[in-house]
């Protein structure tokens, strides 16, 4: 049982390049989330999904897109990277019991945009 | 608007002493409250949560937290700190009245336990 995994672990991009971050979970969780973590700001929710084929915007969705084609995978895309998107990105998942669920986090992806 | 405040950026405690990491919140309805810990270069790990019932909640690694409705606080505590407790601690809240499935996170408190 690997839990929540993220690929890649680290990536350097040039401004304007695109990339996709992959999150996978093997716990059969319904809900999945993408966060970014910046110093002194805690976690901010980018997008989330409450089930296969559904996505919704979080607190800071601009510049990102997501897809949940399979229940176990949640992809985060950057179409045209900007230096402001330099951050650590965390994926999380939960069973989906509204209000009471514990979120399980992946190890993170460090992204540097030059 | 919902919010969470962790008033201390950093807390320094000597090993063996009790520790407290503070958290206050603001929500419209009843809160669901969480504490998570992040070790260096790792993802966040769940420590404990308050949903309802007993105001004193016990969690992993000997941590506990006390829900205080009148003070809108949910401070994390441990009677005797270990060097291995050194990490970044996050408080989070969800408002029962909020139809979005989102946690609101504090900025985090760095806990340093000195031998």
PDB file of C-alpha atoms in Angstrom:
ATOM      1  CA  UNK A   1       0.000   0.000   0.000  1.00  0.00           C
ATOM      2  CA  UNK A   2       1.875   3.060  -1.278  1.00  0.00           C
ATOM      3  CA  UNK A   3      -0.700   5.620  -0.128  1.00  0.00           C
ATOM      4  CA  UNK A   4      -0.427   8.844  -2.120  1.00  0.00           C
ATOM      5  CA  UNK A   5       2.415   9.182  -4.598  1.00  0.00           C
ATOM      6  CA  UNK A   6       3.465  12.174  -6.680  1.00  0.00           C
ATOM      7  CA  UNK A   7       5.649  12.482  -9.762  1.00  0.00           C
ATOM      8  CA  UNK A   8       7.978  14.142 -10.390  1.00  0.00           C
ATOM      9  CA  UNK A   9       9.645  15.001  -7.085  1.00  0.00           C
ATOM     10  CA  UNK A  10      11.440  18.044  -8.480  1.00  0.00           C
ATOM     11  CA  UNK A  11      11.272  19.994 -11.713  1.00  0.00           C
ATOM     12  CA  UNK A  12      12.776  23.156 -13.159  1.00  0.00           C
ATOM     13  CA  UNK A  13      10.822  24.948 -15.858  1.00  0.00           C
ATOM     14  CA  UNK A  14      11.418  28.021 -17.945  1.00  0.00           C
ATOM     15  CA  UNK A  15       8.739  30.683 -18.098  1.00  0.00           C
ATOM     16  CA  UNK A  16       6.098  29.708 -20.634  1.00  0.00           C
ATOM     17  CA  UNK A  17       6.778  25.988 -20.563  1.00  0.00           C
ATOM     18  CA  UNK A  18       4.074  23.517 -19.684  1.00  0.00           C
ATOM     19  CA  UNK A  19       4.054  20.449 -17.487  1.00  0.00           C
ATOM     20  CA  UNK A  20       1.781  17.982 -15.762  1.00  0.00           C
ATOM     21  CA  UNK A  21       2.068  16.782 -12.180  1.00  0.00           C
ATOM     22  CA  UNK A  22       0.696  13.335 -11.497  1.00  0.00           C
ATOM     23  CA  UNK A  23      -0.907  12.205  -8.259  1.00  0.00           C
ATOM     24  CA  UNK A  24      -1.922   8.614  -7.625  1.00  0.00           C
ATOM     25  CA  UNK A  25      -3.616   7.011  -4.624  1.00  0.00           C
ATOM     26  CA  UNK A  26      -4.293   3.355  -3.921  1.00  0.00           C
ATOM     27  CA  UNK A  27      -6.737   3.770  -1.023  1.00  0.00           C
ATOM     28  CA  UNK A  28      -9.894   3.953  -3.164  1.00  0.00           C
ATOM     29  CA  UNK A  29     -10.536   7.495  -1.941  1.00  0.00           C
ATOM     30  CA  UNK A  30     -13.296   9.513  -3.546  1.00  0.00           C
ATOM     31  CA  UNK A  31     -11.873  12.969  -2.881  1.00  0.00           C
ATOM     32  CA  UNK A  32      -8.577  14.309  -4.137  1.00  0.00           C
ATOM     33  CA  UNK A  33      -6.953  17.724  -3.743  1.00  0.00           C
ATOM     34  CA  UNK A  34      -4.081  19.792  -5.096  1.00  0.00           C
ATOM     35  CA  UNK A  35      -2.455  22.340  -2.776  1.00  0.00           C
ATOM     36  CA  UNK A  36       0.472  24.661  -3.068  1.00  0.00           C
ATOM     37  CA  UNK A  37       2.651  25.514  -0.105  1.00  0.00           C
ATOM     38  CA  UNK A  38       4.532  28.796   0.060  1.00  0.00           C
ATOM     39  CA  UNK A  39       6.619  30.065   2.985  1.00  0.00           C
ATOM     40  CA  UNK A  40       4.542  31.763   5.669  1.00  0.00           C
ATOM     41  CA  UNK A  41       1.266  31.053   3.888  1.00  0.00           C
ATOM     42  CA  UNK A  42       0.358  27.541   4.861  1.00  0.00           C
ATOM     43  CA  UNK A  43      -1.482  25.453   2.300  1.00  0.00           C
ATOM     44  CA  UNK A  44      -3.725  26.916  -0.368  1.00  0.00           C
ATOM     45  CA  UNK A  45      -6.163  24.778  -2.289  1.00  0.00           C
ATOM     46  CA  UNK A  46      -5.782  24.953  -6.062  1.00  0.00           C
ATOM     47  CA  UNK A  47      -8.398  22.473  -7.316  1.00  0.00           C
ATOM     48  CA  UNK A  48     -10.164  19.464  -5.915  1.00  0.00           C
ATOM     49  CA  UNK A  49     -12.272  16.548  -7.034  1.00  0.00           C
ATOM     50  CA  UNK A  50     -15.132  14.801  -5.267  1.00  0.00           C
ATOM     51  CA  UNK A  51     -15.170  11.853  -7.629  1.00  0.00           C
ATOM     52  CA  UNK A  52     -14.048  10.420 -10.944  1.00  0.00           C
ATOM     53  CA  UNK A  53     -14.811  12.783 -13.787  1.00  0.00           C
ATOM     54  CA  UNK A  54     -15.514  15.802 -11.546  1.00  0.00           C
ATOM     55  CA  UNK A  55     -13.316  18.745 -10.621  1.00  0.00           C
ATOM     56  CA  UNK A  56     -13.845  22.065  -8.871  1.00  0.00           C
ATOM     57  CA  UNK A  57     -11.894  25.240  -8.251  1.00  0.00           C
ATOM     58  CA  UNK A  58     -10.298  25.982  -4.940  1.00  0.00           C
ATOM     59  CA  UNK A  59      -8.846  29.149  -3.507  1.00  0.00           C
ATOM     60  CA  UNK A  60      -6.116  29.785  -6.129  1.00  0.00           C
ATOM     61  CA  UNK A  61      -7.070  28.056  -9.417  1.00  0.00           C
ATOM     62  CA  UNK A  62      -5.763  30.595 -11.936  1.00  0.00           C
ATOM     63  CA  UNK A  63      -3.025  29.278 -14.202  1.00  0.00           C
ATOM     64  CA  UNK A  64      -3.779  25.631 -13.404  1.00  0.00           C
ATOM     65  CA  UNK A  65      -6.001  22.947 -14.862  1.00  0.00           C
ATOM     66  CA  UNK A  66      -6.839  19.499 -13.541  1.00  0.00           C
ATOM     67  CA  UNK A  67      -8.335  16.237 -14.695  1.00  0.00           C
ATOM     68  CA  UNK A  68      -9.669  13.153 -12.896  1.00  0.00           C
ATOM     69  CA  UNK A  69     -10.248  10.600 -15.618  1.00  0.00           C
ATOM     70  CA  UNK A  70      -9.580   7.681 -13.287  1.00  0.00           C
ATOM     71  CA  UNK A  71     -10.554   7.486  -9.638  1.00  0.00           C
ATOM     72  CA  UNK A  72      -7.016   6.811  -8.502  1.00  0.00           C
ATOM     73  CA  UNK A  73      -5.331   9.612 -10.464  1.00  0.00           C
ATOM     74  CA  UNK A  74      -5.524  13.392 -10.245  1.00  0.00           C
ATOM     75  CA  UNK A  75      -3.472  15.432 -12.701  1.00  0.00           C
ATOM     76  CA  UNK A  76      -2.436  19.060 -12.274  1.00  0.00           C
ATOM     77  CA  UNK A  77      -1.414  20.947 -15.396  1.00  0.00           C
ATOM     78  CA  UNK A  78       0.429  24.187 -15.900  1.00  0.00           C
ATOM     79  CA  UNK A  79      -0.135  25.371 -19.470  1.00  0.00           C
ATOM     80  CA  UNK A  80       2.260  28.323 -19.390  1.00  0.00           C
ATOM     81  CA  UNK A  81       4.415  28.392 -16.292  1.00  0.00           C
ATOM     82  CA  UNK A  82       5.182  31.666 -14.528  1.00  0.00           C
ATOM     83  CA  UNK A  83       7.751  32.435 -11.811  1.00  0.00           C
ATOM     84  CA  UNK A  84       4.846  33.028  -9.400  1.00  0.00           C
ATOM     85  CA  UNK A  85       4.087  29.317  -9.694  1.00  0.00           C
ATOM     86  CA  UNK A  86       7.388  28.412  -8.042  1.00  0.00           C
ATOM     87  CA  UNK A  87       6.200  26.453  -5.044  1.00  0.00           C
ATOM     88  CA  UNK A  88       5.896  23.061  -3.432  1.00  0.00           C
ATOM     89  CA  UNK A  89       2.815  21.201  -4.647  1.00  0.00           C
ATOM     90  CA  UNK A  90       1.049  18.635  -2.514  1.00  0.00           C
ATOM     91  CA  UNK A  91      -1.611  16.204  -3.526  1.00  0.00           C
ATOM     92  CA  UNK A  92      -3.973  14.767  -0.926  1.00  0.00           C
ATOM     93  CA  UNK A  93      -6.873  12.358  -0.852  1.00  0.00           C
ATOM     94  CA  UNK A  94      -9.671  11.438   1.530  1.00  0.00           C
ATOM     95  CA  UNK A  95     -12.534   8.960   1.809  1.00  0.00           C
ATOM     96  CA  UNK A  96     -15.037  11.713   1.259  1.00  0.00           C
ATOM     97  CA  UNK A  97     -17.112  11.641   4.403  1.00  0.00           C
ATOM     98  CA  UNK A  98     -18.070  15.239   4.314  1.00  0.00           C
ATOM     99  CA  UNK A  99     -16.632  17.353   7.133  1.00  0.00           C
ATOM    100  CA  UNK A 100     -15.015  14.498   8.964  1.00  0.00           C
ATOM    101  CA  UNK A 101     -12.509  13.134   6.574  1.00  0.00           C
ATOM    102  CA  UNK A 102      -8.811  12.949   7.262  1.00  0.00           C
ATOM    103  CA  UNK A 103      -6.656  13.948   4.332  1.00  0.00           C
ATOM    104  CA  UNK A 104      -3.677  11.827   3.324  1.00  0.00           C
ATOM    105  CA  UNK A 105      -0.831  13.673   1.674  1.00  0.00           C
ATOM    106  CA  UNK A 106       1.770  12.804  -0.903  1.00  0.00           C
ATOM    107  CA  UNK A 107       5.460  13.703  -0.445  1.00  0.00           C
ATOM    108  CA  UNK A 108       5.255  16.821  -2.603  1.00  0.00           C
ATOM    109  CA  UNK A 109       6.688  18.155  -5.862  1.00  0.00           C
ATOM    110  CA  UNK A 110       9.124  21.053  -5.798  1.00  0.00           C
ATOM    111  CA  UNK A 111       8.700  23.264  -8.848  1.00  0.00           C
ATOM    112  CA  UNK A 112      11.060  26.053  -9.796  1.00  0.00           C
ATOM    113  CA  UNK A 113      10.060  28.351 -12.638  1.00  0.00           C
ATOM    114  CA  UNK A 114      12.858  30.505 -14.011  1.00  0.00           C
TER     115      UNK A 114
ATOM    116  CA  UNK B   1     -15.181  34.568   6.522  1.00  0.00           C
ATOM    117  CA  UNK B   2     -13.463  31.498   7.811  1.00  0.00           C
ATOM    118  CA  UNK B   3      -9.931  31.877   9.079  1.00  0.00           C
ATOM    119  CA  UNK B   4      -7.272  30.192  11.155  1.00  0.00           C
ATOM    120  CA  UNK B   5      -4.486  31.926  13.030  1.00  0.00           C
ATOM    121  CA  UNK B   6      -1.321  30.415  14.380  1.00  0.00           C
ATOM    122  CA  UNK B   7       0.113  33.402  16.220  1.00  0.00           C
ATOM    123  CA  UNK B   8       3.634  32.023  16.663  1.00  0.00           C
ATOM    124  CA  UNK B   9       5.913  31.446  13.703  1.00  0.00           C
ATOM    125  CA  UNK B  10       8.269  29.443  15.890  1.00  0.00           C
ATOM    126  CA  UNK B  11       8.141  27.805  19.311  1.00  0.00           C
ATOM    127  CA  UNK B  12      11.305  26.732  21.145  1.00  0.00           C
ATOM    128  CA  UNK B  13      11.072  24.169  23.944  1.00  0.00           C
ATOM    129  CA  UNK B  14      13.674  22.212  25.881  1.00  0.00           C
ATOM    130  CA  UNK B  15      13.451  18.447  25.669  1.00  0.00           C
ATOM    131  CA  UNK B  16      11.355  17.022  28.487  1.00  0.00           C
ATOM    132  CA  UNK B  17       9.376  20.219  29.019  1.00  0.00           C
ATOM    133  CA  UNK B  18       5.697  20.577  28.122  1.00  0.00           C
ATOM    134  CA  UNK B  19       4.904  22.195  24.789  1.00  0.00           C
ATOM    135  CA  UNK B  20       1.967  24.189  23.450  1.00  0.00           C
ATOM    136  CA  UNK B  21       1.354  25.253  19.860  1.00  0.00           C
ATOM    137  CA  UNK B  22      -1.458  27.771  19.604  1.00  0.00           C
ATOM    138  CA  UNK B  23      -4.340  27.915  17.147  1.00  0.00           C
ATOM    139  CA  UNK B  24      -7.397  30.153  17.025  1.00  0.00           C
ATOM    140  CA  UNK B  25     -10.155  30.064  14.462  1.00  0.00           C
ATOM    141  CA  UNK B  26     -13.125  31.984  13.124  1.00  0.00           C
ATOM    142  CA  UNK B  27     -16.101  30.259  11.483  1.00  0.00           C
ATOM    143  CA  UNK B  28     -19.784  30.997  11.001  1.00  0.00           C
ATOM    144  CA  UNK B  29     -21.080  27.669  12.230  1.00  0.00           C
ATOM    145  CA  UNK B  30     -19.665  24.815  14.251  1.00  0.00           C
ATOM    146  CA  UNK B  31     -16.027  23.996  13.530  1.00  0.00           C
ATOM    147  CA  UNK B  32     -14.289  20.801  12.683  1.00  0.00           C
ATOM    148  CA  UNK B  33     -10.656  21.237  13.721  1.00  0.00           C
ATOM    149  CA  UNK B  34      -7.501  19.402  12.701  1.00  0.00           C
ATOM    150  CA  UNK B  35      -3.793  19.314  13.476  1.00  0.00           C
ATOM    151  CA  UNK B  36      -1.253  18.065  10.971  1.00  0.00           C
ATOM    152  CA  UNK B  37       2.532  17.740  11.246  1.00  0.00           C
ATOM    153  CA  UNK B  38       5.100  18.125   8.482  1.00  0.00           C
ATOM    154  CA  UNK B  39       8.598  16.743   8.873  1.00  0.00           C
ATOM    155  CA  UNK B  40      11.370  18.158   6.626  1.00  0.00           C
ATOM    156  CA  UNK B  41      10.921  17.324   2.950  1.00  0.00           C
ATOM    157  CA  UNK B  42       7.805  15.259   3.658  1.00  0.00           C
ATOM    158  CA  UNK B  43       4.082  15.615   3.127  1.00  0.00           C
ATOM    159  CA  UNK B  44       1.724  16.465   5.943  1.00  0.00           C
ATOM    160  CA  UNK B  45       0.616  13.779   8.381  1.00  0.00           C
ATOM    161  CA  UNK B  46      -2.619  13.789  10.345  1.00  0.00           C
ATOM    162  CA  UNK B  47      -2.218  14.142  14.131  1.00  0.00           C
ATOM    163  CA  UNK B  48      -5.706  14.572  15.556  1.00  0.00           C
ATOM    164  CA  UNK B  49      -9.114  16.115  14.991  1.00  0.00           C
ATOM    165  CA  UNK B  50     -12.069  17.498  16.899  1.00  0.00           C
ATOM    166  CA  UNK B  51     -15.514  16.867  15.483  1.00  0.00           C
ATOM    167  CA  UNK B  52     -17.800  16.728  18.493  1.00  0.00           C
ATOM    168  CA  UNK B  53     -17.899  15.399  22.033  1.00  0.00           C
ATOM    169  CA  UNK B  54     -15.090  15.579  24.577  1.00  0.00           C
ATOM    170  CA  UNK B  55     -13.205  18.856  24.328  1.00  0.00           C
ATOM    171  CA  UNK B  56      -9.874  17.113  24.964  1.00  0.00           C
ATOM    172  CA  UNK B  57      -8.764  15.146  21.949  1.00  0.00           C
ATOM    173  CA  UNK B  58      -5.884  12.692  22.015  1.00  0.00           C
ATOM    174  CA  UNK B  59      -3.853  11.963  18.918  1.00  0.00           C
ATOM    175  CA  UNK B  60      -0.712  10.381  17.565  1.00  0.00           C
ATOM    176  CA  UNK B  61       2.765  10.516  19.168  1.00  0.00           C
ATOM    177  CA  UNK B  62       1.404  11.580  22.582  1.00  0.00           C
ATOM    178  CA  UNK B  63      -0.113  14.837  21.356  1.00  0.00           C
ATOM    179  CA  UNK B  64      -3.445  16.183  22.518  1.00  0.00           C
ATOM    180  CA  UNK B  65      -5.489  19.286  21.834  1.00  0.00           C
ATOM    181  CA  UNK B  66      -8.185  21.085  23.740  1.00  0.00           C
ATOM    182  CA  UNK B  67     -11.179  22.619  22.013  1.00  0.00           C
ATOM    183  CA  UNK B  68     -12.298  25.823  23.728  1.00  0.00           C
ATOM    184  CA  UNK B  69     -15.451  27.197  22.148  1.00  0.00           C
ATOM    185  CA  UNK B  70     -15.588  30.423  24.167  1.00  0.00           C
ATOM    186  CA  UNK B  71     -12.027  31.323  23.232  1.00  0.00           C
ATOM    187  CA  UNK B  72     -12.334  29.835  19.711  1.00  0.00           C
ATOM    188  CA  UNK B  73      -9.074  28.012  20.256  1.00  0.00           C
ATOM    189  CA  UNK B  74      -7.665  24.567  19.579  1.00  0.00           C
ATOM    190  CA  UNK B  75      -4.174  24.507  21.091  1.00  0.00           C
ATOM    191  CA  UNK B  76      -1.902  21.523  20.556  1.00  0.00           C
ATOM    192  CA  UNK B  77      -0.124  20.183  23.637  1.00  0.00           C
ATOM    193  CA  UNK B  78       2.271  17.506  24.773  1.00  0.00           C
ATOM    194  CA  UNK B  79       3.350  16.923  28.392  1.00  0.00           C
ATOM    195  CA  UNK B  80       6.987  16.088  27.637  1.00  0.00           C
ATOM    196  CA  UNK B  81       8.656  17.170  24.392  1.00  0.00           C
ATOM    197  CA  UNK B  82      11.040  15.001  22.398  1.00  0.00           C
ATOM    198  CA  UNK B  83      13.727  16.189  20.004  1.00  0.00           C
ATOM    199  CA  UNK B  84      11.955  14.124  17.340  1.00  0.00           C
ATOM    200  CA  UNK B  85       8.867  16.354  17.744  1.00  0.00           C
ATOM    201  CA  UNK B  86      10.741  19.120  15.931  1.00  0.00           C
ATOM    202  CA  UNK B  87       8.690  19.819  12.811  1.00  0.00           C
ATOM    203  CA  UNK B  88       6.210  22.209  11.220  1.00  0.00           C
ATOM    204  CA  UNK B  89       2.701  22.045  12.672  1.00  0.00           C
ATOM    205  CA  UNK B  90      -0.460  23.138  10.891  1.00  0.00           C
ATOM    206  CA  UNK B  91      -3.895  23.808  12.297  1.00  0.00           C
ATOM    207  CA  UNK B  92      -6.891  23.604   9.950  1.00  0.00           C
ATOM    208  CA  UNK B  93     -10.627  24.207  10.261  1.00  0.00           C
ATOM    209  CA  UNK B  94     -13.745  23.352   8.338  1.00  0.00           C
ATOM    210  CA  UNK B  95     -16.998  25.182   8.917  1.00  0.00           C
ATOM    211  CA  UNK B  96     -20.040  22.928   9.184  1.00  0.00           C
ATOM    212  CA  UNK B  97     -22.063  25.678   7.495  1.00  0.00           C
ATOM    213  CA  UNK B  98     -19.765  25.790   4.481  1.00  0.00           C
ATOM    214  CA  UNK B  99     -20.986  23.742   1.528  1.00  0.00           C
ATOM    215  CA  UNK B 100     -17.500  23.630  -0.018  1.00  0.00           C
ATOM    216  CA  UNK B 101     -15.338  20.664   0.861  1.00  0.00           C
ATOM    217  CA  UNK B 102     -12.398  22.770   1.865  1.00  0.00           C
ATOM    218  CA  UNK B 103     -10.129  23.010   4.849  1.00  0.00           C
ATOM    219  CA  UNK B 104      -8.828  26.430   5.829  1.00  0.00           C
ATOM    220  CA  UNK B 105      -5.199  26.169   6.898  1.00  0.00           C
ATOM    221  CA  UNK B 106      -3.093  28.171   9.283  1.00  0.00           C
ATOM    222  CA  UNK B 107       0.333  29.409   8.180  1.00  0.00           C
ATOM    223  CA  UNK B 108       2.125  26.852  10.322  1.00  0.00           C
ATOM    224  CA  UNK B 109       4.276  26.945  13.448  1.00  0.00           C
ATOM    225  CA  UNK B 110       7.826  25.665  13.477  1.00  0.00           C
ATOM    226  CA  UNK B 111       8.466  23.687  16.641  1.00  0.00           C
ATOM    227  CA  UNK B 112      12.087  23.329  17.734  1.00  0.00           C
ATOM    228  CA  UNK B 113      12.905  20.998  20.597  1.00  0.00           C
ATOM    229  CA  UNK B 114      16.394  21.524  22.002  1.00  0.00           C
ATOM    230  CA  UNK B 115      18.269  18.692  23.735  1.00  0.00           C
TER     231      UNK B 115
END
